[in-house]
Coordinates of C-alpha atoms and ligand atoms in Angstrom, one line a residue:
M15 CA 90.8 -27.9 -27.5
S16 CA 88.1 -25.5 -26.6
R17 CA 87.5 -21.8 -26.7
L18 CA 87.0 -20.2 -23.3
I19 CA 85.5 -16.9 -22.4
I20 CA 87.2 -15.5 -19.3
P21 CA 85.6 -12.7 -17.2
T22 CA 87.9 -9.9 -16.3
T23 CA 88.0 -6.3 -15.1
P24 CA 89.7 -3.4 -16.8
F25 CA 93.2 -2.1 -15.9
T26 CA 93.0 1.6 -16.3
D27 CA 96.7 2.1 -17.0
Q28 CA 96.8 0.4 -20.4
K29 CA 97.4 3.6 -22.5
P30 CA 100.1 3.0 -25.1
G31 CA 102.9 5.6 -25.1
T32 CA 105.4 6.6 -27.7
S33 CA 105.9 3.0 -28.7
G34 CA 103.3 0.6 -27.4
L35 CA 102.4 -0.4 -23.9
R36 CA 105.5 -0.6 -21.6
K37 CA 105.5 -1.6 -18.0
R38 CA 107.6 -3.5 -15.5
V39 CA 107.7 -7.3 -16.1
G40 CA 105.8 -7.7 -12.7
M41 CA 102.9 -5.7 -14.1
F42 CA 102.6 -7.9 -17.1
C43 CA 102.9 -11.1 -15.1
Q44 CA 99.8 -10.4 -13.0
P45 CA 96.7 -12.4 -14.0
H46 CA 94.8 -11.0 -17.0
Y47 CA 97.1 -8.0 -17.6
L48 CA 98.6 -9.1 -20.9
E49 CA 95.3 -10.9 -21.9
N50 CA 93.3 -7.7 -21.4
F51 CA 95.5 -5.6 -23.6
V52 CA 95.7 -8.3 -26.3
Q53 CA 91.9 -8.5 -26.3
A54 CA 91.8 -4.7 -26.6
I55 CA 93.9 -5.0 -29.7
F56 CA 91.5 -7.6 -31.2
A57 CA 88.6 -5.3 -30.4
A58 CA 90.2 -2.2 -32.0
V59 CA 91.4 -4.1 -35.1
P60 CA 88.4 -6.2 -36.4
A61 CA 90.3 -6.8 -39.6
L62 CA 92.4 -9.4 -37.8
Q63 CA 89.5 -11.7 -37.8
G64 CA 89.8 -14.1 -40.8
N65 CA 93.2 -12.6 -41.6
T66 CA 96.9 -13.0 -41.0
L67 CA 98.8 -11.8 -37.9
V68 CA 102.6 -11.6 -37.5
L69 CA 104.0 -12.4 -34.1
G70 CA 107.3 -12.3 -32.3
G71 CA 109.4 -10.4 -29.8
D72 CA 112.9 -9.3 -28.8
G73 CA 113.5 -12.4 -26.7
R74 CA 113.4 -10.6 -23.4
F75 CA 112.2 -12.3 -20.1
H76 CA 108.6 -13.3 -20.4
N77 CA 108.7 -13.3 -24.2
E78 CA 107.9 -17.0 -24.6
V79 CA 105.1 -17.2 -22.0
A80 CA 103.4 -14.2 -23.5
L81 CA 103.8 -15.5 -27.1
Q82 CA 102.0 -18.8 -26.2
T83 CA 99.2 -16.8 -24.6
I84 CA 98.8 -14.6 -27.6
L85 CA 98.7 -17.6 -30.0
R86 CA 95.9 -19.1 -27.9
M87 CA 94.0 -15.8 -27.9
A88 CA 94.5 -15.2 -31.7
A89 CA 92.9 -18.6 -32.2
A90 CA 90.0 -17.8 -30.0
N91 CA 89.5 -14.5 -31.7
G92 CA 89.2 -15.9 -35.2
V93 CA 92.6 -15.0 -36.7
A94 CA 93.0 -17.3 -39.8
R95 CA 96.8 -17.5 -39.7
V96 CA 99.6 -16.5 -37.4
I97 CA 103.1 -16.2 -38.7
V98 CA 105.4 -16.5 -35.7
A99 CA 109.1 -16.3 -35.7
R100 CA 111.2 -19.3 -34.6
H101 CA 112.1 -19.1 -30.9
G102 CA 109.8 -16.1 -31.0
L103 CA 112.8 -13.9 -32.0
L104 CA 111.7 -11.2 -34.3
S105 CA 113.3 -7.8 -34.7
T106 CA 111.0 -4.9 -35.0
P107 CA 112.1 -4.1 -38.6
A108 CA 111.9 -7.7 -39.6
A109 CA 108.3 -7.8 -38.2
S110 CA 107.4 -4.8 -40.2
H111 CA 108.8 -6.6 -43.3
L112 CA 106.9 -9.8 -42.6
I113 CA 103.6 -7.9 -42.3
R114 CA 104.1 -6.3 -45.6
L115 CA 105.5 -9.4 -47.3
H116 CA 102.5 -11.5 -46.3
G117 CA 99.8 -8.8 -46.6
A118 CA 99.0 -9.4 -42.9
A119 CA 96.3 -7.4 -41.2
G120 CA 98.9 -6.5 -38.6
G121 CA 101.6 -7.7 -36.2
I122 CA 102.1 -7.9 -32.4
I123 CA 105.7 -7.3 -31.3
L124 CA 106.7 -8.0 -27.7
S125 CA 109.4 -5.6 -26.9
A126 CA 110.4 -2.8 -24.6
S127 CA 113.1 -1.8 -27.1
H128 CA 116.2 -0.6 -25.3
N129 CA 114.8 -0.7 -21.8
P130 CA 116.6 -3.3 -19.6
G131 CA 115.1 -6.8 -19.4
G132 CA 115.0 -9.7 -17.0
P133 CA 112.6 -10.4 -14.1
D134 CA 113.1 -6.9 -12.7
G135 CA 113.3 -5.2 -16.1
D136 CA 110.7 -3.9 -18.5
F137 CA 108.3 -5.7 -20.9
G138 CA 106.2 -4.2 -23.7
I139 CA 103.7 -5.0 -26.4
K140 CA 103.1 -3.0 -29.5
F141 CA 100.8 -3.4 -32.5
N142 CA 101.8 -2.6 -36.0
A143 CA 99.2 -2.0 -38.7
A144 CA 98.8 -3.5 -42.2
N145 CA 101.3 -1.1 -43.7
G146 CA 103.9 -2.6 -41.3
G147 CA 104.1 0.6 -39.2
P148 CA 103.4 1.4 -35.5
A149 CA 99.7 1.8 -34.8
P150 CA 98.8 5.5 -35.4
E151 CA 97.4 7.5 -32.5
A152 CA 93.7 7.0 -33.5
L153 CA 94.3 3.2 -33.2
T154 CA 96.2 3.3 -29.9
D155 CA 93.4 5.5 -28.6
A156 CA 90.9 2.9 -29.7
M157 CA 92.9 0.2 -27.9
Y158 CA 93.0 2.2 -24.7
R159 CA 89.2 2.8 -24.9
A160 CA 88.6 -0.9 -25.5
A161 CA 90.9 -1.9 -22.6
C162 CA 89.0 0.5 -20.3
A163 CA 85.7 -1.1 -21.2
L164 CA 86.7 -4.7 -21.2
H165 CA 84.8 -7.4 -19.2
E166 CA 85.9 -10.6 -20.8
Y167 CA 88.5 -12.1 -23.2
A168 CA 88.6 -15.2 -25.4
I169 CA 91.4 -17.7 -25.2
S170 CA 91.8 -21.3 -26.3
D171 CA 92.9 -23.9 -23.8
A172 CA 95.2 -25.6 -26.4
A173 CA 98.7 -26.8 -25.4
D174 CA 101.9 -24.8 -26.1
I175 CA 103.2 -24.8 -29.7
D176 CA 106.8 -25.8 -30.3
L177 CA 108.5 -22.6 -31.4
S178 CA 112.0 -24.1 -31.6
Q179 CA 111.3 -25.8 -35.0
L180 CA 110.1 -24.4 -38.3
G181 CA 106.7 -25.9 -39.2
S182 CA 103.0 -25.6 -39.3
H183 CA 100.5 -26.2 -36.5
H184 CA 96.8 -25.6 -35.7
I185 CA 95.1 -24.1 -32.6
E186 CA 91.3 -24.4 -33.0
S187 CA 91.0 -23.6 -36.8
T188 CA 93.9 -21.1 -36.8
Q189 CA 97.0 -22.0 -38.7
I190 CA 100.2 -21.3 -36.9
E191 CA 103.3 -21.1 -39.1
V192 CA 106.7 -21.0 -37.4
V193 CA 109.1 -19.2 -39.8
D194 CA 112.7 -18.2 -40.1
P195 CA 112.5 -14.4 -39.8
V196 CA 116.2 -13.8 -40.7
A197 CA 116.0 -15.3 -44.2
D198 CA 113.3 -13.0 -45.5
Y199 CA 114.9 -9.9 -44.0
A200 CA 118.3 -10.8 -45.5
T201 CA 116.7 -11.2 -48.9
L202 CA 115.2 -7.7 -48.6
M203 CA 118.6 -6.2 -47.6
Q204 CA 120.2 -7.8 -50.6
Q205 CA 117.7 -6.0 -52.9
L206 CA 118.6 -2.6 -51.3
F207 CA 122.4 -2.6 -51.2
D208 CA 125.4 -3.4 -53.3
F209 CA 126.6 -6.5 -51.4
D210 CA 129.4 -7.1 -53.9
A211 CA 130.9 -3.7 -53.3
I212 CA 130.7 -4.1 -49.5
R213 CA 132.3 -7.6 -49.8
D214 CA 135.2 -6.1 -51.9
W215 CA 135.6 -3.3 -49.4
L216 CA 135.8 -5.8 -46.5
R217 CA 138.2 -8.0 -48.5
S218 CA 140.5 -5.1 -49.2
G219 CA 141.5 -5.1 -45.5
H220 CA 138.9 -3.0 -43.8
R221 CA 137.7 -4.1 -40.4
V222 CA 134.3 -3.8 -38.8
R223 CA 132.9 -4.3 -35.3
L224 CA 129.2 -4.9 -34.9
D225 CA 127.6 -5.2 -31.4
A226 CA 124.1 -6.8 -30.9
L227 CA 124.3 -6.0 -27.1
H228 CA 123.0 -9.6 -26.3
A229 CA 119.7 -8.8 -28.0
V230 CA 117.6 -9.8 -31.0
G231 CA 119.8 -8.2 -33.6
G232 CA 122.5 -10.9 -33.1
P233 CA 121.2 -13.6 -35.5
Y234 CA 120.4 -11.0 -38.1
A235 CA 123.8 -9.4 -37.9
V236 CA 125.7 -12.7 -38.0
H237 CA 123.9 -13.8 -41.1
L238 CA 124.2 -10.6 -42.9
F239 CA 127.7 -9.3 -42.0
E240 CA 129.5 -12.6 -41.4
D241 CA 127.7 -15.3 -43.6
L242 CA 126.7 -13.1 -46.5
L243 CA 129.3 -10.3 -46.6
G244 CA 132.2 -12.3 -45.4
A245 CA 133.3 -10.3 -42.3
P246 CA 135.5 -12.5 -40.2
L247 CA 133.7 -14.7 -37.6
G248 CA 133.4 -12.8 -34.4
S249 CA 132.9 -9.4 -36.1
V250 CA 129.5 -9.4 -34.5
R251 CA 129.9 -9.3 -30.7
N252 CA 127.3 -10.3 -28.1
A253 CA 125.3 -12.0 -30.8
A254 CA 123.4 -14.6 -28.7
P255 CA 120.1 -13.0 -27.5
Q256 CA 119.6 -13.3 -23.8
P257 CA 116.4 -12.8 -21.8
D258 CA 118.1 -10.2 -19.6
F259 CA 120.5 -8.8 -22.2
A260 CA 123.3 -10.2 -19.9
G261 CA 122.3 -7.6 -17.3
G262 CA 123.1 -4.7 -19.7
H263 CA 121.2 -1.8 -21.1
P264 CA 120.7 -2.6 -24.8
D265 CA 120.7 0.9 -26.0
P266 CA 123.2 1.8 -28.7
N267 CA 124.5 5.2 -27.6
P268 CA 127.8 6.6 -26.1
A269 CA 126.4 6.5 -22.6
S270 CA 125.5 2.8 -22.7
C271 CA 128.5 1.6 -24.8
P272 CA 131.6 3.3 -23.2
E273 CA 133.9 0.4 -24.1
M274 CA 133.0 0.5 -27.7
I275 CA 133.5 4.3 -27.9
A276 CA 136.9 3.9 -26.2
Q277 CA 138.0 1.3 -28.7
M278 CA 136.9 3.4 -31.6
L279 CA 138.9 6.4 -30.5
R280 CA 142.1 4.3 -30.6
D281 CA 144.5 4.4 -33.5
D282 CA 144.2 0.7 -34.1
A283 CA 140.3 0.8 -34.1
P284 CA 138.3 -0.9 -36.8
D285 CA 137.3 1.2 -39.8
F286 CA 133.6 1.0 -38.9
A287 CA 131.5 0.0 -35.9
A288 CA 127.8 -0.1 -35.2
A289 CA 125.6 -1.3 -32.3
F290 CA 121.9 -2.2 -32.2
D291 CA 119.3 -2.1 -29.5
G292 CA 117.0 -4.7 -27.8
D293 CA 114.7 -5.0 -30.8
A294 CA 117.3 -4.0 -33.4
D295 CA 115.5 -0.9 -34.7
R296 CA 118.1 1.5 -33.3
N297 CA 121.7 2.0 -34.4
M298 CA 124.8 3.9 -33.4
V299 CA 127.4 4.4 -36.1
L300 CA 131.1 5.0 -35.4
G301 CA 134.3 5.3 -37.4
R302 CA 137.9 5.3 -36.2
H303 CA 138.2 8.5 -34.1
C304 CA 134.7 9.4 -35.0
V305 CA 131.3 9.2 -33.3
V306 CA 128.5 10.0 -35.8
T307 CA 125.5 11.6 -34.2
P308 CA 122.2 10.1 -35.4
S309 CA 121.1 13.5 -36.8
D310 CA 124.3 13.8 -38.8
S311 CA 124.0 10.2 -39.9
L312 CA 120.5 11.0 -41.4
A313 CA 121.9 14.1 -43.1
I314 CA 124.9 12.3 -44.5
L315 CA 122.8 9.5 -45.9
A316 CA 120.4 12.1 -47.4
A317 CA 123.3 14.0 -49.0
N318 CA 124.8 10.8 -50.5
A319 CA 121.6 9.0 -51.3
R320 CA 122.2 8.4 -54.9
L321 CA 125.3 6.3 -54.1
L322 CA 123.0 3.7 -52.5
P323 CA 121.1 1.4 -54.9
Q324 CA 117.9 1.8 -52.8
F325 CA 117.9 5.6 -53.6
R326 CA 119.4 5.4 -57.0
D327 CA 116.7 7.7 -58.4
G328 CA 117.1 10.3 -55.7
L329 CA 114.9 11.1 -52.7
P330 CA 111.4 12.5 -53.1
G331 CA 111.8 13.9 -49.6
V332 CA 113.0 13.2 -46.1
A333 CA 111.5 13.6 -42.6
R334 CA 112.9 14.0 -39.1
S335 CA 111.3 14.1 -35.7
M336 CA 111.1 17.7 -34.4
P337 CA 113.8 17.3 -31.7
T338 CA 116.3 15.8 -34.3
S339 CA 118.8 18.4 -35.5
Q340 CA 118.2 20.5 -38.5
A341 CA 121.2 19.1 -40.3
V342 CA 119.1 17.2 -42.8
D343 CA 117.0 20.3 -43.5
A344 CA 120.2 22.0 -44.8
V345 CA 120.7 19.0 -47.2
A346 CA 117.1 19.1 -48.4
R347 CA 117.3 22.8 -49.1
T348 CA 120.6 22.5 -51.0
E349 CA 119.6 19.3 -52.9
G350 CA 116.1 20.6 -53.6
F351 CA 113.9 17.9 -52.1
D352 CA 111.1 18.2 -49.5
W353 CA 111.6 17.8 -45.8
Y354 CA 109.1 17.3 -43.0
E355 CA 109.3 17.8 -39.3
T356 CA 107.1 15.4 -37.3
P357 CA 106.4 14.7 -33.7
T358 CA 108.6 12.2 -31.8
G359 CA 107.9 8.5 -32.6
W360 CA 108.1 6.5 -35.8
K361 CA 104.3 6.3 -36.2
Y362 CA 104.3 9.8 -37.6
F363 CA 106.5 8.8 -40.6
G364 CA 104.1 6.1 -41.7
N365 CA 101.7 8.2 -43.8
L366 CA 104.5 10.1 -45.5
L367 CA 106.2 6.9 -46.4
D368 CA 103.0 5.3 -47.6
A369 CA 102.3 8.3 -49.8
G370 CA 105.8 8.2 -51.3
R371 CA 106.4 11.8 -50.0
I372 CA 109.6 10.7 -48.3
A373 CA 112.0 7.7 -48.7
L374 CA 114.3 8.4 -45.8
C375 CA 113.7 9.4 -42.2
G376 CA 115.2 9.5 -38.8
E377 CA 115.2 10.5 -35.2
E378 CA 118.0 11.9 -32.9
S379 CA 117.3 8.9 -30.6
Y380 CA 119.5 6.6 -32.7
G381 CA 116.8 5.7 -35.2
T382 CA 117.2 5.8 -39.0
G383 CA 115.1 4.1 -41.6
A384 CA 113.6 4.2 -45.0
A385 CA 110.7 3.2 -47.2
H386 CA 111.6 -0.6 -47.3
V387 CA 109.7 -1.1 -44.0
R388 CA 107.7 1.1 -41.7
E389 CA 110.0 1.0 -38.7
K390 CA 113.5 2.3 -38.0
D391 CA 116.0 -0.3 -38.9
G392 CA 119.4 -0.7 -37.1
I393 CA 120.9 -3.3 -39.4
W394 CA 119.8 -1.5 -42.5
A395 CA 121.5 1.7 -41.2
A396 CA 124.8 -0.2 -40.7
L397 CA 124.5 -1.7 -44.2
A398 CA 123.7 1.7 -45.7
W399 CA 126.9 3.1 -44.1
L400 CA 129.0 0.2 -45.3
N401 CA 127.6 0.7 -48.8
L402 CA 128.5 4.4 -48.5
L403 CA 132.1 3.6 -47.3
A404 CA 132.5 1.1 -50.2
A405 CA 131.2 3.6 -52.7
K406 CA 133.2 6.6 -51.5
R407 CA 136.4 4.8 -50.4
Q408 CA 136.8 7.4 -47.7
S409 CA 136.9 7.0 -43.9
V410 CA 133.9 7.7 -41.7
A411 CA 135.7 10.6 -40.2
D412 CA 136.5 12.1 -43.6
I413 CA 132.9 11.7 -44.8
V414 CA 131.7 13.6 -41.7
T415 CA 134.3 16.3 -42.0
A416 CA 133.5 16.9 -45.6
H417 CA 129.8 17.0 -44.9
W418 CA 130.3 19.7 -42.3
A419 CA 132.5 21.6 -44.6
R420 CA 129.8 21.7 -47.2
F421 CA 126.7 22.2 -45.0
G422 CA 128.0 23.5 -41.7
R423 CA 128.0 21.6 -38.4
H424 CA 124.9 21.2 -36.3
A425 CA 126.5 20.5 -32.9
Y426 CA 123.9 18.4 -31.0
S427 CA 123.3 16.7 -27.8
R428 CA 120.4 15.4 -25.7
H429 CA 120.4 15.7 -21.9
D430 CA 118.1 13.4 -20.0
Y431 CA 116.9 14.0 -16.4
E432 CA 115.6 10.6 -15.3
G433 CA 113.5 9.4 -12.4
L434 CA 111.9 12.8 -11.7
S435 CA 108.6 12.8 -9.9
L436 CA 105.6 13.2 -12.2
E437 CA 104.8 16.4 -10.4
H438 CA 108.3 17.8 -11.1
G439 CA 108.2 16.8 -14.7
D440 CA 104.8 18.4 -15.2
A441 CA 105.9 21.6 -13.4
M442 CA 108.9 22.0 -15.7
L443 CA 106.8 21.7 -18.8
A444 CA 104.1 24.0 -17.3
R445 CA 106.8 26.6 -16.6
L446 CA 108.1 26.4 -20.1
R447 CA 104.7 26.7 -21.6
G448 CA 104.0 29.7 -19.4
Q449 CA 106.9 31.5 -21.0
I450 CA 106.2 30.9 -24.6
A451 CA 104.3 34.1 -25.2
T452 CA 107.0 36.4 -23.7
L453 CA 110.2 34.7 -24.8
P454 CA 110.5 36.0 -28.4
G455 CA 112.9 38.9 -28.5
Q456 CA 114.5 38.2 -25.1
Q457 CA 118.2 38.2 -24.7
L458 CA 119.4 35.2 -22.6
G459 CA 123.1 35.4 -22.0
D460 CA 124.7 35.4 -25.5
L461 CA 121.5 34.1 -27.1
R462 CA 118.6 36.0 -28.4
V463 CA 115.2 34.2 -28.7
Q464 CA 113.7 34.3 -32.1
A465 CA 110.6 32.2 -31.6
A466 CA 109.0 29.8 -29.1
D467 CA 106.1 27.4 -29.3
D468 CA 104.6 24.1 -28.2
F469 CA 105.0 22.0 -31.3
A470 CA 101.9 20.9 -33.0
Y471 CA 101.7 18.8 -36.2
T472 CA 99.0 18.4 -38.8
D473 CA 99.5 15.2 -40.8
P474 CA 99.6 16.3 -44.5
M475 CA 97.9 13.1 -45.6
D476 CA 95.0 12.5 -43.2
G477 CA 94.8 16.0 -41.5
S478 CA 95.0 14.5 -38.0
V479 CA 96.4 17.0 -35.5
S480 CA 98.9 16.2 -32.7
Q481 CA 99.3 18.9 -30.1
R482 CA 101.6 19.6 -27.2
Q483 CA 104.5 17.6 -28.7
G484 CA 107.3 19.6 -27.0
V485 CA 108.4 23.1 -26.3
R486 CA 110.7 24.6 -28.8
V487 CA 112.8 27.7 -28.2
L488 CA 114.6 28.9 -31.3
F489 CA 117.4 31.4 -31.1
E490 CA 118.9 33.7 -33.7
G491 CA 121.7 32.0 -35.6
G492 CA 120.0 28.6 -35.7
A493 CA 120.5 27.4 -32.1
R494 CA 117.6 25.5 -30.5
A495 CA 116.5 24.1 -27.1
V496 CA 113.7 21.6 -27.2
F497 CA 112.0 20.2 -24.1
R498 CA 109.6 17.2 -23.8
L499 CA 108.7 14.5 -21.4
S500 CA 109.5 10.9 -22.3
G501 CA 106.6 8.7 -23.4
T502 CA 108.4 5.3 -23.0
G503 CA 109.5 5.3 -19.4
T504 CA 107.9 2.9 -16.9
E505 CA 108.5 4.9 -13.7
G506 CA 108.3 8.6 -12.8
A507 CA 109.1 11.2 -15.4
T508 CA 112.1 11.8 -17.7
L509 CA 112.7 15.3 -19.0
R510 CA 114.5 15.3 -22.3
V511 CA 116.4 18.5 -23.2
Y512 CA 117.5 18.6 -26.8
L513 CA 120.3 21.1 -27.6
E514 CA 121.5 22.3 -31.0
R515 CA 123.9 25.0 -32.2
Y516 CA 124.8 25.7 -35.8
L517 CA 128.5 26.2 -36.5
A518 CA 129.0 27.6 -40.0
D519 CA 132.7 28.4 -39.6
P520 CA 134.9 25.4 -40.3
A521 CA 137.4 26.7 -37.7
Q522 CA 134.8 25.8 -35.1
H523 CA 134.0 22.3 -36.4
G524 CA 136.5 20.7 -34.2
L525 CA 135.0 22.0 -31.0
A526 CA 134.0 19.3 -28.4
T527 CA 130.2 19.0 -28.5
Q528 CA 129.5 19.7 -24.9
Q529 CA 131.9 22.7 -25.0
A530 CA 130.1 24.1 -28.0
L531 CA 126.7 23.7 -26.3
A532 CA 127.6 24.8 -22.8
P533 CA 126.0 28.3 -23.0
L534 CA 122.8 26.7 -24.3
V535 CA 122.8 24.1 -21.5
A536 CA 122.8 26.8 -18.9
V537 CA 120.0 28.8 -20.6
A538 CA 117.9 25.7 -21.1
G539 CA 118.3 24.7 -17.4
E540 CA 117.1 28.1 -16.3
L541 CA 114.2 28.2 -18.7
A542 CA 112.8 24.9 -17.5
G543 CA 113.7 25.6 -13.9
I544 CA 115.4 22.2 -13.6
A545 CA 117.5 23.0 -10.5
A546 CA 114.8 25.2 -8.9
I547 CA 112.1 22.6 -9.3
S548 CA 113.9 19.3 -8.8
G549 CA 117.2 20.3 -7.2
R550 CA 119.1 18.5 -10.1
T551 CA 122.2 20.3 -11.3
A552 CA 123.3 17.9 -14.0
A553 CA 121.7 15.5 -16.5
D554 CA 121.7 11.7 -15.7
V555 CA 122.3 10.7 -19.3
V556 CA 124.1 12.8 -22.0
T557 CA 124.1 11.5 -25.5
Ligands
G1P623 C1 112.0 7.5 -27.2 C2 112.7 8.4 -28.3 C3 111.9 8.4 -29.5 C4 111.7 7.0 -30.1 C5 111.0 6.2 -29.0 C6 110.9 4.7 -29.4 O1 110.8 8.0 -26.9 O2 113.0 9.6 -27.7 O3 112.6 9.2 -30.5 O4 110.8 7.0 -31.2 O5 111.9 6.2 -27.8 O6 112.2 4.1 -29.7 P1 110.5 8.9 -25.6 O7 110.9 8.2 -24.4 O8 111.3 10.2 -25.8 O9 109.0 9.2 -25.7
ZN624 ZN1 114.1 -0.3 -30.2

C-alpha cells in the first residue's frame, strides 16, 4: 500500500447546488472528476484529518466504485476512521444520525436523491457537517473555490474493501469500519415514537402500504414497519434497492406514483400509505380517499405535536421553506410558538435546529423532519403519522378535514416547467424581478397584489445573508405565487411556480386543488411570461 499524489486540472463546473454536486453519471465517470471534488471537500474541511468520516450512498449506479475511491482518498488524506455502511447503503437521514452518534467530523453521502439512476441517470455527492446537516453555503462555497484551484489529489493504491460484510479493516493507517446502518437508525426511531401504540393500531385491523420505490429506504422500512411494528410481510413494496431504481423515478409525489394514488382513492384502500425517495429523506403521505400535501402534513404534525412522544413537551418553534404553504404559520399563530421562513433547501434549518429554536420543519417538496437528525426524514415522517393515527384513532381524511375546519385550508400546488433553456429560465426570472417595484396595488383578474419581493434571508443565528431566493407575489386574502429556478437539475433550467390560495370557508374545502388555483395559475403564467418566452402552455409536472 502506498499513498500517491496524482496531478490533475480543475473542473470549473463543480459548484454544489441546493443539495450537493449533481451531474449525469457520465460526468462523474470521467477520469479525476469525482476525485477532484472529494479532494476539494478535504481541502475545505481540515477537521476531517485525524477524525471520523461517515460514508455511504443511496445504492444508485456507480455507488460502489465511487465509495472505494473515497475510502482510498480518505486514507491518503489522513482521516483516522471511516464508518461506512454495509453494501454502501446509507439513507440520508441515517447518515445524519451516524455522524451525530459517533461525533464524526462529517459525512459524505453519494446520492442524487429522487433523480433517476442507472448508467444514463444522475449521480451526486454531498457533504454533511459535524452537526449531521448539509454543508452550509459558506462551506459549499469553500469547496467550489478549492475545486477551482486544485492541481493534485491524494489517494492510496490499496485494494478494494469488502463492503458486503460487517467488520473492521485498514487502508494505510485509517481504520475502516463496515457497520449495519439500519440498526442504529431503528434504535433512534424507537426512542421517538410509541411503538406499542402503533403495533396495537396495526393489530386492530388497520392496513398500511409503504413503497420504497426500489431505493435505499427499503431495508429501513422492512425492519421498522414489518419486523418491529408487525405489519404483514409485503407491506413494504419495492423494498430491494436497485442501481437504476428499476428504471423508475424514485420521487414520492402524485406525478411519479399514479398507481399508488389510484389505489388509495379506492374504497378498499389501506388506511395509510407512504412512499420514500432515492435516499429516503422525502415522504408522501396518503390515507384512504386522501392525498396529504406536504405543507398540510407539516401543519398537522405541528398542531398535534404533543401527541407524539418526541414532542411531548411542545414545540419551541417550527420552520418552513419560503415556497412551502403558510398552513403551518396559522398553527404557530394559534398555538403561540415561533415560526421561521427560510430559503429552499434543508441546510437553512440546521442553525435553527442546533440552537433549539425549532424542533419541526418541512418543505413543500415532500420533505418533513425534526431535531432528531439534521436532514429531512421520510421514514420518520411515516412513523410520525402512524403514531398520530394510533393516538387519535381517526382516519387520515378525518384528521385533514378537522384541521382545515379549525385553521382554514391552504390550497396548494407546484407547477414545474422542465427542460427550459438556461436563457429562457433566466429571462423569466429577470422579467419577474423587473416587475417587483410596480406590482403592489395592481389588480390582476380577481386578484389584487399586496406585496412583491425577491426573497432574502438573514440567518438569525450567524447573521449570514442569502439573497435572490425566489420572487414572491403576495395577494390580498392570503394567496401567493412564488417563482424560482431549480438548483438540483442536471440539464437546462426548471422553473418552479408555487401556487397557494387560502380558503377560510368550509364550504370551499372540498374544491379540487387545481380548480381552486386556476385563476392564480393564469396570473402567474402571465407574470413570468412563460408562454411568451418559452412557448410552453402547460406545466410538465404538477404536484
Ligand atoms: C429541490 C426542492 C427542495 C429540496 C431539494 C433537495 O430543490 O425544491 O425543496 O430541498 O430539492 O431535496 P430545487 O430543485 O427546487 O432547487
Ligand atoms: Zn432525497
